[in-house]
């Protein structure tokens, strides 16, 4: 009994996804490697731009130890009484 062209086409369409099954990774739920870019980032609002390098370094290292991938720093105004430590930007 001959197979009609429409049934043959239907069979090809239904079976064609199986041809690509070998292209999928072994674990389809596997995660890509964790990088600095894929870790969560945070926004750090500086309530005054009076900072010093040792304390700033310490704070950023603490963020990294906690698993933060990056920090966007947003200074919003200067702190009264610390004008001599302002960072011009």
PDB file of N, CA and C in Angstrom:
ATOM      1  N   UNK A   1       0.842  -1.167   0.000  1.00  0.00           N
ATOM      2  CA  UNK A   1       0.000   0.000   0.000  1.00  0.00           C
ATOM      3  C   UNK A   1       0.893   1.238   0.000  1.00  0.00           C
ATOM      4  N   UNK A   2       0.752   2.086  -0.997  1.00  0.00           N
ATOM      5  CA  UNK A   2       1.591   3.282  -1.086  1.00  0.00           C
ATOM      6  C   UNK A   2       1.193   4.330  -0.030  1.00  0.00           C
ATOM      7  N   UNK A   3       2.191   5.109   0.406  1.00  0.00           N
ATOM      8  CA  UNK A   3       1.967   6.181   1.390  1.00  0.00           C
ATOM      9  C   UNK A   3       1.696   7.472   0.632  1.00  0.00           C
ATOM     10  N   UNK A   4       0.657   8.183   1.044  1.00  0.00           N
ATOM     11  CA  UNK A   4       0.324   9.434   0.357  1.00  0.00           C
ATOM     12  C   UNK A   4       1.359  10.503   0.707  1.00  0.00           C
ATOM     13  N   UNK A   5       1.594  11.447  -0.205  1.00  0.00           N
ATOM     14  CA  UNK A   5       2.568  12.518   0.062  1.00  0.00           C
ATOM     15  C   UNK A   5       2.229  13.337   1.307  1.00  0.00           C
ATOM     16  N   UNK A   6       0.952  13.555   1.574  1.00  0.00           N
ATOM     17  CA  UNK A   6       0.584  14.355   2.746  1.00  0.00           C
ATOM     18  C   UNK A   6       0.925  13.622   4.043  1.00  0.00           C
ATOM     19  N   UNK A   7       0.727  12.302   4.067  1.00  0.00           N
ATOM     20  CA  UNK A   7       1.079  11.530   5.262  1.00  0.00           C
ATOM     21  C   UNK A   7       2.595  11.468   5.446  1.00  0.00           C
ATOM     22  N   UNK A   8       3.306  11.362   4.341  1.00  0.00           N
ATOM     23  CA  UNK A   8       4.764  11.346   4.414  1.00  0.00           C
ATOM     24  C   UNK A   8       5.288  12.682   4.947  1.00  0.00           C
ATOM     25  N   UNK A   9       4.709  13.776   4.454  1.00  0.00           N
ATOM     26  CA  UNK A   9       5.104  15.114   4.928  1.00  0.00           C
ATOM     27  C   UNK A   9       4.814  15.268   6.417  1.00  0.00           C
ATOM     28  N   UNK A  10       3.657  14.788   6.837  1.00  0.00           N
ATOM     29  CA  UNK A  10       3.287  14.872   8.246  1.00  0.00           C
ATOM     30  C   UNK A  10       4.266  14.069   9.112  1.00  0.00           C
ATOM     31  N   UNK A  11       4.628  12.894   8.661  1.00  0.00           N
ATOM     32  CA  UNK A  11       5.571  12.061   9.407  1.00  0.00           C
ATOM     33  C   UNK A  11       6.930  12.740   9.518  1.00  0.00           C
ATOM     34  N   UNK A  12       7.391  13.356   8.435  1.00  0.00           N
ATOM     35  CA  UNK A  12       8.676  14.057   8.454  1.00  0.00           C
ATOM     36  C   UNK A  12       8.624  15.226   9.429  1.00  0.00           C
ATOM     37  N   UNK A  13       7.533  15.988   9.405  1.00  0.00           N
ATOM     38  CA  UNK A  13       7.398  17.134  10.311  1.00  0.00           C
ATOM     39  C   UNK A  13       7.361  16.698  11.775  1.00  0.00           C
ATOM     40  N   UNK A  14       6.678  15.605  12.045  1.00  0.00           N
ATOM     41  CA  UNK A  14       6.572  15.154  13.430  1.00  0.00           C
ATOM     42  C   UNK A  14       7.863  14.533  13.953  1.00  0.00           C
ATOM     43  N   UNK A  15       8.648  13.925  13.077  1.00  0.00           N
ATOM     44  CA  UNK A  15       9.868  13.248  13.502  1.00  0.00           C
ATOM     45  C   UNK A  15      11.121  14.110  13.392  1.00  0.00           C
ATOM     46  N   UNK A  16      11.054  15.235  12.705  1.00  0.00           N
ATOM     47  CA  UNK A  16      12.252  16.058  12.504  1.00  0.00           C
ATOM     48  C   UNK A  16      12.855  16.600  13.803  1.00  0.00           C
ATOM     49  N   UNK A  17      12.071  16.937  14.833  1.00  0.00           N
ATOM     50  CA  UNK A  17      12.715  17.394  16.080  1.00  0.00           C
ATOM     51  C   UNK A  17      13.612  16.336  16.714  1.00  0.00           C
ATOM     52  N   UNK A  18      13.321  15.071  16.468  1.00  0.00           N
ATOM     53  CA  UNK A  18      14.150  14.008  17.039  1.00  0.00           C
ATOM     54  C   UNK A  18      15.550  13.999  16.446  1.00  0.00           C
ATOM     55  N   UNK A  19      15.688  14.503  15.245  1.00  0.00           N
ATOM     56  CA  UNK A  19      17.009  14.538  14.614  1.00  0.00           C
ATOM     57  C   UNK A  19      17.946  15.490  15.346  1.00  0.00           C
ATOM     58  N   UNK A  20      17.399  16.483  16.039  1.00  0.00           N
ATOM     59  CA  UNK A  20      18.219  17.468  16.750  1.00  0.00           C
ATOM     60  C   UNK A  20      18.399  17.121  18.225  1.00  0.00           C
ATOM     61  N   UNK A  21      17.867  16.000  18.660  1.00  0.00           N
ATOM     62  CA  UNK A  21      17.963  15.628  20.075  1.00  0.00           C
ATOM     63  C   UNK A  21      19.408  15.472  20.516  1.00  0.00           C
ATOM     64  N   UNK A  22      20.279  15.065  19.638  1.00  0.00           N
ATOM     65  CA  UNK A  22      21.689  14.888  19.992  1.00  0.00           C
ATOM     66  C   UNK A  22      22.398  16.222  20.206  1.00  0.00           C
ATOM     67  N   UNK A  23      21.817  17.330  19.728  1.00  0.00           N
ATOM     68  CA  UNK A  23      22.432  18.647  19.882  1.00  0.00           C
ATOM     69  C   UNK A  23      22.253  19.216  21.289  1.00  0.00           C
ATOM     70  N   UNK A  24      21.322  18.697  22.068  1.00  0.00           N
ATOM     71  CA  UNK A  24      21.049  19.227  23.389  1.00  0.00           C
ATOM     72  C   UNK A  24      22.109  18.745  24.377  1.00  0.00           C
ATOM     73  N   UNK A  25      22.431  19.556  25.381  1.00  0.00           N
ATOM     74  CA  UNK A  25      23.407  19.116  26.385  1.00  0.00           C
ATOM     75  C   UNK A  25      22.851  17.933  27.183  1.00  0.00           C
ATOM     76  N   UNK A  26      23.732  17.216  27.839  1.00  0.00           N
ATOM     77  CA  UNK A  26      23.304  16.059  28.620  1.00  0.00           C
ATOM     78  C   UNK A  26      22.304  16.450  29.697  1.00  0.00           C
ATOM     79  N   UNK A  27      22.565  17.555  30.379  1.00  0.00           N
ATOM     80  CA  UNK A  27      21.676  18.019  31.440  1.00  0.00           C
ATOM     81  C   UNK A  27      20.991  19.298  30.975  1.00  0.00           C
ATOM     82  N   UNK A  28      19.752  19.193  30.489  1.00  0.00           N
ATOM     83  CA  UNK A  28      19.092  20.400  29.973  1.00  0.00           C
ATOM     84  C   UNK A  28      18.813  21.442  31.052  1.00  0.00           C
ATOM     85  N   UNK A  29      18.863  21.038  32.320  1.00  0.00           N
ATOM     86  CA  UNK A  29      18.643  21.990  33.412  1.00  0.00           C
ATOM     87  C   UNK A  29      19.951  22.504  33.995  1.00  0.00           C
ATOM     88  N   UNK A  30      21.067  22.119  33.394  1.00  0.00           N
ATOM     89  CA  UNK A  30      22.369  22.547  33.893  1.00  0.00           C
ATOM     90  C   UNK A  30      22.565  24.051  33.741  1.00  0.00           C
ATOM     91  N   UNK A  31      23.323  24.628  34.645  1.00  0.00           N
ATOM     92  CA  UNK A  31      23.585  26.064  34.627  1.00  0.00           C
ATOM     93  C   UNK A  31      24.938  26.340  33.991  1.00  0.00           C
ATOM     94  N   UNK A  32      25.068  27.490  33.341  1.00  0.00           N
ATOM     95  CA  UNK A  32      26.385  27.866  32.810  1.00  0.00           C
ATOM     96  C   UNK A  32      27.323  28.199  33.969  1.00  0.00           C
ATOM     97  N   UNK A  33      28.627  28.269  33.709  1.00  0.00           N
ATOM     98  CA  UNK A  33      29.558  28.604  34.789  1.00  0.00           C
ATOM     99  C   UNK A  33      29.269  29.998  35.359  1.00  0.00           C
ATOM    100  N   UNK A  34      29.458  30.145  36.659  1.00  0.00           N
ATOM    101  CA  UNK A  34      29.209  31.426  37.328  1.00  0.00           C
ATOM    102  C   UNK A  34      30.404  32.346  37.093  1.00  0.00           C
ATOM    103  N   UNK A  35      30.120  33.567  36.616  1.00  0.00           N
ATOM    104  CA  UNK A  35      31.150  34.580  36.403  1.00  0.00           C
ATOM    105  C   UNK A  35      30.741  35.849  37.140  1.00  0.00           C
ATOM    106  N   UNK A  36      31.618  36.847  37.169  1.00  0.00           N
ATOM    107  CA  UNK A  36      31.285  38.127  37.803  1.00  0.00           C
ATOM    108  C   UNK A  36      30.051  38.745  37.150  1.00  0.00           C
ATOM    109  N   UNK A  37      29.905  38.556  35.849  1.00  0.00           N
ATOM    110  CA  UNK A  37      28.783  39.158  35.127  1.00  0.00           C
ATOM    111  C   UNK A  37      27.466  38.481  35.492  1.00  0.00           C
ATOM    112  N   UNK A  38      27.491  37.179  35.768  1.00  0.00           N
ATOM    113  CA  UNK A  38      26.246  36.472  36.051  1.00  0.00           C
ATOM    114  C   UNK A  38      25.839  36.533  37.523  1.00  0.00           C
ATOM    115  N   UNK A  39      26.704  37.054  38.387  1.00  0.00           N
ATOM    116  CA  UNK A  39      26.345  37.220  39.794  1.00  0.00           C
ATOM    117  C   UNK A  39      25.461  38.454  39.936  1.00  0.00           C
ATOM    118  N   UNK A  40      24.692  38.538  41.025  1.00  0.00           N
ATOM    119  CA  UNK A  40      23.868  39.734  41.221  1.00  0.00           C
ATOM    120  C   UNK A  40      24.732  40.968  41.471  1.00  0.00           C
ATOM    121  N   UNK A  41      24.260  42.094  40.981  1.00  0.00           N
ATOM    122  CA  UNK A  41      24.928  43.381  41.199  1.00  0.00           C
ATOM    123  C   UNK A  41      24.058  44.209  42.128  1.00  0.00           C
ATOM    124  N   UNK A  42      24.611  45.301  42.615  1.00  0.00           N
ATOM    125  CA  UNK A  42      23.854  46.180  43.496  1.00  0.00           C
ATOM    126  C   UNK A  42      24.142  47.635  43.157  1.00  0.00           C
ATOM    127  N   UNK A  43      23.245  48.498  43.584  1.00  0.00           N
ATOM    128  CA  UNK A  43      23.456  49.953  43.466  1.00  0.00           C
ATOM    129  C   UNK A  43      23.735  50.468  44.869  1.00  0.00           C
ATOM    130  N   UNK A  44      24.823  51.228  45.000  1.00  0.00           N
ATOM    131  CA  UNK A  44      25.246  51.737  46.299  1.00  0.00           C
ATOM    132  C   UNK A  44      25.104  53.250  46.277  1.00  0.00           C
ATOM    133  N   UNK A  45      24.111  53.751  47.014  1.00  0.00           N
ATOM    134  CA  UNK A  45      23.885  55.195  47.094  1.00  0.00           C
ATOM    135  C   UNK A  45      24.826  55.764  48.150  1.00  0.00           C
ATOM    136  N   UNK A  46      25.756  56.629  47.705  1.00  0.00           N
ATOM    137  CA  UNK A  46      26.641  57.311  48.637  1.00  0.00           C
ATOM    138  C   UNK A  46      25.936  58.559  49.126  1.00  0.00           C
ATOM    139  N   UNK A  47      25.614  58.605  50.390  1.00  0.00           N
ATOM    140  CA  UNK A  47      24.987  59.798  50.954  1.00  0.00           C
ATOM    141  C   UNK A  47      26.087  60.759  51.359  1.00  0.00           C
ATOM    142  N   UNK A  48      26.741  61.278  50.363  1.00  0.00           N
ATOM    143  CA  UNK A  48      27.906  62.132  50.534  1.00  0.00           C
ATOM    144  C   UNK A  48      29.083  61.468  49.850  1.00  0.00           C
ATOM    145  N   UNK A  49      29.920  62.267  49.245  1.00  0.00           N
ATOM    146  CA  UNK A  49      31.047  61.687  48.508  1.00  0.00           C
ATOM    147  C   UNK A  49      32.324  61.688  49.337  1.00  0.00           C
ATOM    148  N   UNK A  50      32.195  61.845  50.653  1.00  0.00           N
ATOM    149  CA  UNK A  50      33.369  61.865  51.526  1.00  0.00           C
ATOM    150  C   UNK A  50      33.739  60.432  51.891  1.00  0.00           C
ATOM    151  N   UNK A  51      34.636  59.849  51.127  1.00  0.00           N
ATOM    152  CA  UNK A  51      35.087  58.477  51.371  1.00  0.00           C
ATOM    153  C   UNK A  51      36.605  58.452  51.340  1.00  0.00           C
ATOM    154  N   UNK A  52      37.174  57.398  51.900  1.00  0.00           N
ATOM    155  CA  UNK A  52      38.625  57.234  51.813  1.00  0.00           C
ATOM    156  C   UNK A  52      38.917  55.851  51.231  1.00  0.00           C
ATOM    157  N   UNK A  53      40.089  55.729  50.641  1.00  0.00           N
ATOM    158  CA  UNK A  53      40.437  54.514  49.911  1.00  0.00           C
ATOM    159  C   UNK A  53      40.433  53.254  50.785  1.00  0.00           C
ATOM    160  N   UNK A  54      41.032  53.272  51.998  1.00  0.00           N
ATOM    161  CA  UNK A  54      41.041  52.033  52.800  1.00  0.00           C
ATOM    162  C   UNK A  54      39.636  51.522  53.143  1.00  0.00           C
ATOM    163  N   UNK A  55      38.745  52.420  53.566  1.00  0.00           N
ATOM    164  CA  UNK A  55      37.392  51.989  53.925  1.00  0.00           C
ATOM    165  C   UNK A  55      36.581  51.588  52.698  1.00  0.00           C
ATOM    166  N   UNK A  56      36.768  52.301  51.615  1.00  0.00           N
ATOM    167  CA  UNK A  56      36.069  51.961  50.378  1.00  0.00           C
ATOM    168  C   UNK A  56      36.507  50.582  49.888  1.00  0.00           C
ATOM    169  N   UNK A  57      37.812  50.324  49.929  1.00  0.00           N
ATOM    170  CA  UNK A  57      38.338  49.017  49.527  1.00  0.00           C
ATOM    171  C   UNK A  57      37.762  47.916  50.407  1.00  0.00           C
ATOM    172  N   UNK A  58      37.718  48.155  51.708  1.00  0.00           N
ATOM    173  CA  UNK A  58      37.172  47.172  52.643  1.00  0.00           C
ATOM    174  C   UNK A  58      35.705  46.869  52.338  1.00  0.00           C
ATOM    175  N   UNK A  59      34.920  47.901  52.089  1.00  0.00           N
ATOM    176  CA  UNK A  59      33.496  47.711  51.782  1.00  0.00           C
ATOM    177  C   UNK A  59      33.302  46.917  50.492  1.00  0.00           C
ATOM    178  N   UNK A  60      34.078  47.253  49.453  1.00  0.00           N
ATOM    179  CA  UNK A  60      33.949  46.541  48.177  1.00  0.00           C
ATOM    180  C   UNK A  60      34.388  45.085  48.310  1.00  0.00           C
ATOM    181  N   UNK A  61      35.417  44.834  49.126  1.00  0.00           N
ATOM    182  CA  UNK A  61      35.841  43.451  49.370  1.00  0.00           C
ATOM    183  C   UNK A  61      34.752  42.673  50.110  1.00  0.00           C
ATOM    184  N   UNK A  62      34.057  43.336  51.038  1.00  0.00           N
ATOM    185  CA  UNK A  62      32.942  42.680  51.738  1.00  0.00           C
ATOM    186  C   UNK A  62      31.820  42.326  50.766  1.00  0.00           C
ATOM    187  N   UNK A  63      31.531  43.235  49.830  1.00  0.00           N
ATOM    188  CA  UNK A  63      30.520  42.935  48.803  1.00  0.00           C
ATOM    189  C   UNK A  63      30.926  41.692  48.016  1.00  0.00           C
ATOM    190  N   UNK A  64      32.197  41.624  47.614  1.00  0.00           N
ATOM    191  CA  UNK A  64      32.683  40.481  46.824  1.00  0.00           C
ATOM    192  C   UNK A  64      32.592  39.184  47.629  1.00  0.00           C
ATOM    193  N   UNK A  65      32.950  39.233  48.917  1.00  0.00           N
ATOM    194  CA  UNK A  65      32.867  38.035  49.764  1.00  0.00           C
ATOM    195  C   UNK A  65      31.427  37.557  49.916  1.00  0.00           C
ATOM    196  N   UNK A  66      30.482  38.483  49.873  1.00  0.00           N
ATOM    197  CA  UNK A  66      29.068  38.134  50.000  1.00  0.00           C
ATOM    198  C   UNK A  66      28.484  37.605  48.694  1.00  0.00           C
ATOM    199  N   UNK A  67      29.284  37.598  47.616  1.00  0.00           N
ATOM    200  CA  UNK A  67      28.809  37.056  46.344  1.00  0.00           C
ATOM    201  C   UNK A  67      28.282  38.091  45.372  1.00  0.00           C
ATOM    202  N   UNK A  68      28.474  39.369  45.675  1.00  0.00           N
ATOM    203  CA  UNK A  68      28.032  40.429  44.767  1.00  0.00           C
ATOM    204  C   UNK A  68      29.013  40.506  43.603  1.00  0.00           C
ATOM    205  N   UNK A  69      28.495  40.523  42.381  1.00  0.00           N
ATOM    206  CA  UNK A  69      29.346  40.531  41.194  1.00  0.00           C
ATOM    207  C   UNK A  69      29.859  41.903  40.818  1.00  0.00           C
ATOM    208  N   UNK A  70      29.146  42.954  41.186  1.00  0.00           N
ATOM    209  CA  UNK A  70      29.565  44.303  40.839  1.00  0.00           C
ATOM    210  C   UNK A  70      28.748  45.327  41.601  1.00  0.00           C
ATOM    211  N   UNK A  71      29.212  46.558  41.580  1.00  0.00           N
ATOM    212  CA  UNK A  71      28.562  47.642  42.318  1.00  0.00           C
ATOM    213  C   UNK A  71      28.478  48.865  41.423  1.00  0.00           C
ATOM    214  N   UNK A  72      27.275  49.435  41.329  1.00  0.00           N
ATOM    215  CA  UNK A  72      27.108  50.733  40.673  1.00  0.00           C
ATOM    216  C   UNK A  72      27.050  51.768  41.794  1.00  0.00           C
ATOM    217  N   UNK A  73      28.006  52.687  41.810  1.00  0.00           N
ATOM    218  CA  UNK A  73      28.088  53.686  42.874  1.00  0.00           C
ATOM    219  C   UNK A  73      27.424  54.974  42.408  1.00  0.00           C
ATOM    220  N   UNK A  74      26.473  55.469  43.220  1.00  0.00           N
ATOM    221  CA  UNK A  74      25.722  56.680  42.880  1.00  0.00           C
ATOM    222  C   UNK A  74      25.869  57.705  44.000  1.00  0.00           C
ATOM    223  N   UNK A  75      26.880  58.607  43.916  1.00  0.00           N
ATOM    224  CA  UNK A  75      26.972  59.654  44.931  1.00  0.00           C
ATOM    225  C   UNK A  75      25.870  60.682  44.684  1.00  0.00           C
ATOM    226  N   UNK A  76      25.126  61.043  45.737  1.00  0.00           N
ATOM    227  CA  UNK A  76      23.991  61.928  45.491  1.00  0.00           C
ATOM    228  C   UNK A  76      24.162  63.329  46.062  1.00  0.00           C
ATOM    229  N   UNK A  77      24.974  63.511  47.077  1.00  0.00           N
ATOM    230  CA  UNK A  77      25.267  64.860  47.575  1.00  0.00           C
ATOM    231  C   UNK A  77      26.419  64.782  48.559  1.00  0.00           C
ATOM    232  N   UNK A  78      26.982  65.923  48.863  1.00  0.00           N
ATOM    233  CA  UNK A  78      28.093  65.970  49.807  1.00  0.00           C
ATOM    234  C   UNK A  78      27.602  65.944  51.244  1.00  0.00           C
ATOM    235  N   UNK A  79      28.478  65.540  52.155  1.00  0.00           N
ATOM    236  CA  UNK A  79      28.140  65.496  53.574  1.00  0.00           C
ATOM    237  C   UNK A  79      28.652  66.764  54.244  1.00  0.00           C
ATOM    238  N   UNK A  80      27.778  67.464  54.974  1.00  0.00           N
ATOM    239  CA  UNK A  80      28.186  68.681  55.668  1.00  0.00           C
ATOM    240  C   UNK A  80      29.255  68.345  56.700  1.00  0.00           C
ATOM    241  N   UNK A  81      30.293  69.163  56.727  1.00  0.00           N
ATOM    242  CA  UNK A  81      31.387  68.958  57.660  1.00  0.00           C
ATOM    243  C   UNK A  81      32.505  68.095  57.099  1.00  0.00           C
ATOM    244  N   UNK A  82      32.315  67.555  55.907  1.00  0.00           N
ATOM    245  CA  UNK A  82      33.353  66.709  55.297  1.00  0.00           C
ATOM    246  C   UNK A  82      33.726  67.248  53.923  1.00  0.00           C
ATOM    247  N   UNK A  83      33.572  68.555  53.757  1.00  0.00           N
ATOM    248  CA  UNK A  83      33.841  69.160  52.449  1.00  0.00           C
ATOM    249  C   UNK A  83      35.282  68.951  51.991  1.00  0.00           C
ATOM    250  N   UNK A  84      36.210  68.852  52.947  1.00  0.00           N
ATOM    251  CA  UNK A  84      37.618  68.665  52.569  1.00  0.00           C
ATOM    252  C   UNK A  84      37.880  67.268  51.990  1.00  0.00           C
ATOM    253  N   UNK A  85      36.949  66.346  52.180  1.00  0.00           N
ATOM    254  CA  UNK A  85      37.124  64.983  51.655  1.00  0.00           C
ATOM    255  C   UNK A  85      36.269  64.707  50.425  1.00  0.00           C
ATOM    256  N   UNK A  86      35.609  65.713  49.898  1.00  0.00           N
ATOM    257  CA  UNK A  86      34.768  65.499  48.712  1.00  0.00           C
ATOM    258  C   UNK A  86      35.614  65.003  47.548  1.00  0.00           C
ATOM    259  N   UNK A  87      35.036  64.149  46.755  1.00  0.00           N
ATOM    260  CA  UNK A  87      35.684  63.662  45.539  1.00  0.00           C
ATOM    261  C   UNK A  87      35.044  64.385  44.359  1.00  0.00           C
ATOM    262  N   UNK A  88      35.819  65.167  43.603  1.00  0.00           N
ATOM    263  CA  UNK A  88      35.222  65.864  42.459  1.00  0.00           C
ATOM    264  C   UNK A  88      34.928  64.867  41.335  1.00  0.00           C
ATOM    265  N   UNK A  89      33.750  64.962  40.773  1.00  0.00           N
ATOM    266  CA  UNK A  89      33.388  64.108  39.640  1.00  0.00           C
ATOM    267  C   UNK A  89      32.478  64.852  38.712  1.00  0.00           C
TER     268      UNK A  89
END
